[in-house]
Coordinates of C-alpha atoms and ligand atoms in Angstrom, one line a residue:
M8 CA 207.3 238.2 93.5
K9 CA 205.8 234.7 93.7
M10 CA 205.1 234.6 90.0
C11 CA 208.8 235.6 89.5
R12 CA 210.1 232.9 91.7
L13 CA 208.0 230.4 89.9
L14 CA 209.2 231.6 86.4
S15 CA 212.9 231.3 87.5
L16 CA 212.3 227.7 89.0
V17 CA 210.8 226.8 85.7
L18 CA 213.5 228.4 83.9
I19 CA 216.1 226.6 85.9
F20 CA 214.1 223.1 85.5
F21 CA 214.1 223.5 81.5
N22 CA 217.8 224.8 81.5
F23 CA 218.8 221.6 83.7
S24 CA 216.8 219.1 81.5
F25 CA 218.3 220.8 78.3
S26 CA 222.0 220.5 79.5
Q27 CA 221.2 216.9 80.9
Q28 CA 219.9 215.8 77.4
H29 CA 222.8 217.4 75.7
S30 CA 225.5 215.9 77.8
R31 CA 224.4 212.5 76.9
P32 CA 226.4 210.8 74.1
K33 CA 225.0 209.2 70.8
N34 CA 227.8 206.6 70.8
I35 CA 229.4 204.8 73.6
V36 CA 233.0 203.0 73.0
I37 CA 234.1 200.9 76.0
M38 CA 237.6 199.8 75.9
I39 CA 239.0 197.3 78.4
G40 CA 242.7 196.4 78.7
D41 CA 242.4 193.0 80.2
G42 CA 244.7 193.0 83.2
M43 CA 245.9 196.6 82.6
G44 CA 246.7 198.1 85.9
L45 CA 248.3 201.5 86.6
T46 CA 251.9 200.2 86.2
E47 CA 251.2 198.9 82.9
V48 CA 249.4 202.2 82.1
S49 CA 252.7 204.0 83.5
A50 CA 254.9 201.7 81.3
S51 CA 252.7 202.9 78.1
V52 CA 253.2 206.7 79.2
L53 CA 256.7 206.3 80.0
S54 CA 257.9 204.5 76.9
M55 CA 255.3 204.3 74.2
E56 CA 255.2 206.8 71.5
N57 CA 251.5 206.1 70.9
S58 CA 250.6 206.2 74.5
P59 CA 247.1 207.8 74.5
Y60 CA 246.5 208.4 78.1
K61 CA 247.7 212.0 78.2
K62 CA 244.8 212.9 75.7
F63 CA 242.1 212.0 78.5
S64 CA 240.8 214.9 80.7
N65 CA 238.6 212.9 83.0
V66 CA 240.2 210.2 85.0
G67 CA 239.2 208.0 88.0
L68 CA 240.1 204.9 89.9
S69 CA 238.1 201.7 90.0
V70 CA 238.1 199.1 92.7
T71 CA 237.9 195.8 91.0
C72 CA 236.8 193.3 93.7
S73 CA 234.2 190.8 92.9
L74 CA 231.0 190.3 95.1
D75 CA 232.7 187.1 96.9
K76 CA 236.3 187.5 96.4
L77 CA 238.9 190.3 97.0
I78 CA 240.7 189.4 93.8
T79 CA 238.4 189.1 90.8
D80 CA 238.4 187.6 87.4
S81 CA 237.5 188.8 84.0
G82 CA 234.0 187.2 84.5
A83 CA 233.0 189.1 87.5
G84 CA 235.1 191.9 86.5
G85 CA 233.6 192.2 83.2
T86 CA 230.1 191.6 84.5
A87 CA 230.5 194.9 86.5
I88 CA 231.2 197.0 83.6
A89 CA 228.7 195.3 81.5
T90 CA 225.7 195.2 83.4
G91 CA 226.2 197.6 86.5
Y92 CA 226.1 194.9 89.0
R93 CA 228.8 192.9 91.1
T94 CA 228.5 189.2 91.0
N95 CA 230.6 186.2 92.0
Y96 CA 234.0 185.1 90.5
H97 CA 233.7 183.3 87.2
F98 CA 230.1 184.3 86.7
I99 CA 229.2 185.8 83.4
A100 CA 226.3 188.5 83.6
V101 CA 224.2 186.5 86.0
D102 CA 223.4 187.2 89.6
T103 CA 224.5 185.0 92.5
L104 CA 221.2 183.0 92.0
N105 CA 221.9 182.4 88.2
R106 CA 219.5 185.0 87.0
P107 CA 220.5 187.0 83.8
L108 CA 221.6 190.7 84.3
T109 CA 220.7 192.8 81.4
T110 CA 224.2 194.0 79.4
I111 CA 224.7 197.2 78.0
L112 CA 224.7 196.0 74.7
E113 CA 221.3 194.1 75.1
H114 CA 219.8 197.5 76.4
A115 CA 221.2 199.5 73.6
K116 CA 219.4 197.3 71.1
K117 CA 216.3 198.1 72.8
L118 CA 217.0 201.8 72.1
K119 CA 217.5 200.7 68.4
K120 CA 221.2 201.3 68.5
Y121 CA 223.7 199.1 66.7
T122 CA 226.2 197.0 69.0
G123 CA 229.5 195.5 68.4
V124 CA 232.4 193.5 70.1
V125 CA 235.8 193.6 69.0
V126 CA 238.5 191.6 71.0
T127 CA 241.8 189.7 70.4
S128 CA 240.8 186.6 72.4
S129 CA 238.0 184.2 71.5
V130 CA 234.6 186.1 71.5
T131 CA 233.5 183.4 73.9
N132 CA 236.4 184.7 76.3
A133 CA 235.3 185.8 79.7
T134 CA 235.5 189.7 79.1
P135 CA 233.6 189.6 75.7
A136 CA 231.2 186.8 77.2
T137 CA 229.9 189.4 80.0
F138 CA 228.4 191.6 77.2
L139 CA 227.0 188.7 75.1
A140 CA 225.9 186.1 77.3
H141 CA 224.5 184.9 80.6
I142 CA 226.0 181.9 82.3
I143 CA 227.4 180.8 85.6
D144 CA 230.8 179.2 84.5
R145 CA 233.2 181.4 82.2
S146 CA 234.6 178.1 81.1
L147 CA 231.6 176.9 79.1
D148 CA 232.7 178.4 75.7
N149 CA 230.5 176.3 73.5
E150 CA 227.4 177.2 75.4
I151 CA 228.5 181.0 75.3
A152 CA 229.2 180.6 71.4
E153 CA 225.6 179.4 71.1
Q154 CA 224.2 182.2 73.2
L155 CA 226.1 184.7 71.3
T156 CA 224.5 183.6 68.2
N157 CA 221.1 184.2 69.7
Q158 CA 222.0 187.8 70.4
D159 CA 220.9 190.6 68.3
V160 CA 224.5 192.0 68.0
D161 CA 225.5 193.7 64.8
V162 CA 229.3 193.5 64.7
V163 CA 231.5 190.6 66.4
I164 CA 235.3 190.4 65.8
G165 CA 237.7 188.3 67.6
G166 CA 238.8 184.4 67.7
G167 CA 237.4 181.1 68.7
T168 CA 236.0 179.3 65.5
Q169 CA 236.5 176.0 67.2
Y170 CA 233.5 176.7 69.6
F171 CA 231.2 177.5 66.6
L172 CA 231.9 174.0 64.8
P173 CA 231.2 170.4 65.6
K174 CA 234.1 168.0 65.7
E175 CA 233.8 166.9 62.0
F176 CA 234.3 170.3 60.8
G177 CA 237.4 171.0 63.0
G178 CA 235.6 172.4 66.1
I179 CA 235.3 171.2 69.5
R180 CA 231.5 171.2 70.1
T181 CA 230.1 168.0 71.3
D182 CA 226.6 168.5 69.8
T183 CA 226.3 168.7 66.1
L184 CA 225.6 172.5 65.8
N185 CA 227.3 174.4 63.2
L186 CA 226.9 177.9 64.4
L187 CA 229.0 179.4 61.6
N188 CA 225.8 178.2 59.4
K189 CA 223.4 179.5 61.7
I190 CA 225.3 183.1 61.6
L191 CA 224.9 183.0 57.9
S192 CA 221.3 181.9 57.9
K193 CA 220.5 184.9 60.4
G194 CA 221.8 187.2 57.4
Y195 CA 225.3 188.1 58.7
K196 CA 228.3 188.3 56.6
L197 CA 231.1 186.0 57.9
Y198 CA 234.8 186.5 57.6
T199 CA 237.2 183.8 58.5
N200 CA 240.4 185.7 57.6
P201 CA 241.4 189.2 58.4
D202 CA 242.2 190.3 55.0
S203 CA 239.0 189.4 53.4
L204 CA 237.3 191.5 56.3
L205 CA 239.7 194.5 55.7
N206 CA 239.4 194.3 51.9
S207 CA 235.6 194.1 51.6
E208 CA 232.9 196.7 51.9
T209 CA 230.9 194.7 54.5
G210 CA 227.9 196.9 54.0
T211 CA 225.9 194.8 56.8
R212 CA 226.2 193.4 60.2
F213 CA 229.1 190.7 60.1
Y214 CA 231.2 188.4 62.3
G215 CA 234.9 188.5 61.8
L216 CA 236.3 185.2 63.4
F217 CA 239.9 184.6 62.7
G218 CA 241.7 181.6 64.6
S219 CA 240.4 178.8 66.3
E220 CA 241.1 180.2 69.6
C221 CA 242.3 183.7 69.5
F222 CA 244.2 186.2 67.4
P223 CA 248.0 185.5 67.2
P224 CA 249.8 187.6 69.7
A225 CA 250.4 191.3 68.6
S226 CA 254.2 190.7 68.1
Q227 CA 253.3 188.0 65.3
R228 CA 250.1 189.3 63.8
K229 CA 250.0 191.1 60.4
Y230 CA 247.0 193.2 61.2
T231 CA 246.2 195.4 64.1
L232 CA 243.3 195.6 66.8
A233 CA 243.1 199.3 65.5
Q234 CA 242.3 198.2 61.9
M235 CA 239.5 196.0 63.2
V236 CA 238.0 198.7 65.4
K237 CA 237.8 201.2 62.5
K238 CA 236.2 198.5 60.3
A239 CA 233.7 198.1 63.2
I240 CA 232.9 201.7 63.7
K241 CA 232.6 202.1 60.0
E242 CA 229.5 199.8 59.9
L243 CA 228.3 200.7 63.5
S244 CA 228.3 204.4 62.9
K245 CA 225.8 204.1 59.9
N246 CA 222.9 204.1 62.6
K247 CA 221.3 207.3 63.1
N248 CA 220.3 206.3 66.8
G249 CA 224.1 205.7 67.5
F250 CA 226.0 202.6 68.8
V251 CA 227.5 200.9 71.7
L252 CA 230.9 199.1 71.1
M253 CA 233.2 197.2 73.5
V254 CA 236.9 196.8 72.5
E255 CA 239.3 194.4 74.4
G256 CA 242.9 194.3 74.3
S257 CA 242.5 190.8 75.6
Q258 CA 246.1 189.5 75.5
I259 CA 247.8 192.2 77.8
D260 CA 246.5 189.9 80.7
W261 CA 248.1 186.8 79.3
T262 CA 251.6 188.5 79.0
S263 CA 251.4 189.2 82.7
H264 CA 250.3 185.9 83.7
D265 CA 253.3 184.8 81.9
N266 CA 255.4 187.7 83.5
N267 CA 256.7 188.1 80.1
A268 CA 257.8 191.8 79.5
V269 CA 258.9 191.4 76.0
E270 CA 255.4 190.4 74.7
F271 CA 253.6 193.0 77.1
F272 CA 255.1 196.0 75.0
P273 CA 253.6 194.9 71.6
E274 CA 250.2 194.1 73.2
M275 CA 250.1 197.5 75.0
V276 CA 251.1 199.3 71.5
D277 CA 248.5 197.6 69.7
F278 CA 245.7 198.5 72.4
N279 CA 247.1 202.0 72.3
D280 CA 246.7 202.2 68.5
A281 CA 243.0 201.1 69.0
I282 CA 242.5 203.7 71.5
N283 CA 244.0 206.4 69.2
T284 CA 241.8 205.3 66.4
T285 CA 238.6 205.5 68.6
L286 CA 239.6 209.0 69.7
E287 CA 240.0 210.1 66.1
F288 CA 236.6 208.8 65.2
A289 CA 235.2 210.7 68.5
D290 CA 237.0 213.8 67.9
K291 CA 235.4 214.1 64.5
D292 CA 232.1 212.9 65.6
K293 CA 231.8 215.0 68.7
N294 CA 228.9 212.8 69.9
T295 CA 230.7 209.6 71.3
L296 CA 232.0 208.8 74.8
V297 CA 234.9 206.9 75.0
V298 CA 235.8 205.1 78.2
V299 CA 239.2 203.1 78.7
T300 CA 239.6 201.0 81.7
A301 CA 240.3 197.6 82.9
D302 CA 238.6 194.5 84.7
H303 CA 241.6 194.0 87.0
E304 CA 245.4 194.2 87.3
T305 CA 247.5 191.1 86.5
G306 CA 251.0 190.2 87.6
G307 CA 251.5 192.8 90.6
M308 CA 253.9 194.5 88.0
A309 CA 256.3 197.2 89.1
I310 CA 258.9 199.1 87.0
I311 CA 262.1 198.9 88.8
K312 CA 264.7 200.2 86.3
G313 CA 264.9 202.2 83.0
D314 CA 266.5 205.1 81.2
R315 CA 265.3 208.8 81.9
D316 CA 263.8 208.6 78.2
G317 CA 261.7 205.6 79.2
K318 CA 263.8 203.2 77.1
N319 CA 265.0 199.7 78.6
L320 CA 262.1 199.6 81.1
K321 CA 262.5 196.5 83.5
F322 CA 259.7 195.1 85.4
A323 CA 259.3 193.0 88.5
Y324 CA 256.3 190.8 88.9
T325 CA 254.9 189.7 92.2
T326 CA 252.5 186.9 90.9
K327 CA 251.5 185.0 88.1
G328 CA 247.8 185.8 88.9
H329 CA 245.6 188.9 89.3
T330 CA 245.9 191.5 92.2
P331 CA 243.2 193.9 93.7
A332 CA 245.1 197.0 92.8
M333 CA 242.8 199.7 91.6
V334 CA 242.7 200.3 87.7
G335 CA 242.4 203.9 85.8
V336 CA 239.2 204.8 84.1
F337 CA 240.0 207.4 81.3
A338 CA 237.2 209.2 79.6
N339 CA 236.6 211.6 77.0
G340 CA 233.6 212.9 75.2
K341 CA 229.6 213.7 76.5
G342 CA 229.2 212.5 80.0
A343 CA 233.1 211.9 80.4
N344 CA 233.2 214.1 83.6
L345 CA 230.9 211.5 85.5
F346 CA 234.1 209.2 85.4
N347 CA 236.2 211.5 87.6
G348 CA 236.8 210.1 91.2
V349 CA 237.4 206.9 92.9
F350 CA 234.5 204.3 92.7
D351 CA 233.7 200.5 92.7
N352 CA 233.9 198.7 89.3
Y353 CA 229.9 198.3 89.1
M354 CA 229.7 202.0 89.1
T355 CA 231.4 202.2 85.8
G356 CA 228.7 200.1 84.4
R357 CA 226.1 202.1 86.1
K358 CA 227.4 205.5 84.8
L359 CA 227.5 203.9 81.2
F360 CA 223.8 202.8 81.5
N361 CA 223.0 206.2 82.9
L362 CA 224.4 207.9 79.9
L363 CA 222.9 205.4 77.5
D364 CA 219.4 205.8 79.1
P365 CA 218.6 207.8 82.3
K366 CA 215.4 206.1 82.5
Y367 CA 217.1 202.6 83.2
K368 CA 216.4 201.6 86.6
F369 CA 219.0 199.3 88.8
K370 CA 217.4 197.2 91.6
Ligands
ZN422 ZN1 243.9 187.0 83.7

């Protein structure tokens, strides 16, 4: 009888560790719609043909407060997702004593995975910075650029060339560092216009930096975030150990700061496309977790009018800043069921870390 019980316990244990092991994804794609609250997502579902949200079978709600403020910014908001820790307003992947917090991209490199970041803002902007740098003030773009070039990240796509170049080369660095030369000397390919990247076989780790500050708004851009994501995934998915990629629809936030409903639509459509492209890869690959969320809501947006078919939506905005409204967490793929429920923003980061490496310990 005793033997029988022991045997069944052993079997349960093996079964458990087997299923644990096999519910972990090889690849993780974290997609952040900056400022994309639930009204923004509702507008997408109601009115946009390419809205991806109904494709997700696991949905949670995240409480976005920073450690010290009810209403967060992308620094503290991004840090929670990138590191699994809450920190203070405007801080970038450091704790309240300015000690670095390991980012999920840094830990992925220890596991010999490839890592990447694709954004429509400067790559030094607060959200990408939380995955790529450690600094107490999000406004120190020059310093963030230098830290980024010391990181072992495989694919970087976004804007912000001015932070990589000294004044004599058209940048705004106050030192004499030419960080674009440094990138080249580290063996990266560097693309400074989108066509050259899209038309090339990259074949190795690369930077695509287009625009001195950021990409043009989606309404004026000739290329899409989805094209860039596709290019990044093509390179990153060559690693047999897998990859971790962060993608941001950065400018959704800016349209809501401006209370600009006209520009909001193309930014959301652009981000939707990037999500669809990623889901297509994940569907084929069957070993990729895709998590779509936001760092916070912007604009206190409400839908106050519109046709039954979702056309002619009219918005009211209650602020030009951020709000503490909860944001959605949409997940598909291995481990996606962990993202159901209502939880604090740093738990999104912790769930991602746990799926990346169950041995990773939080303090
Ligand atoms: Zn903002």
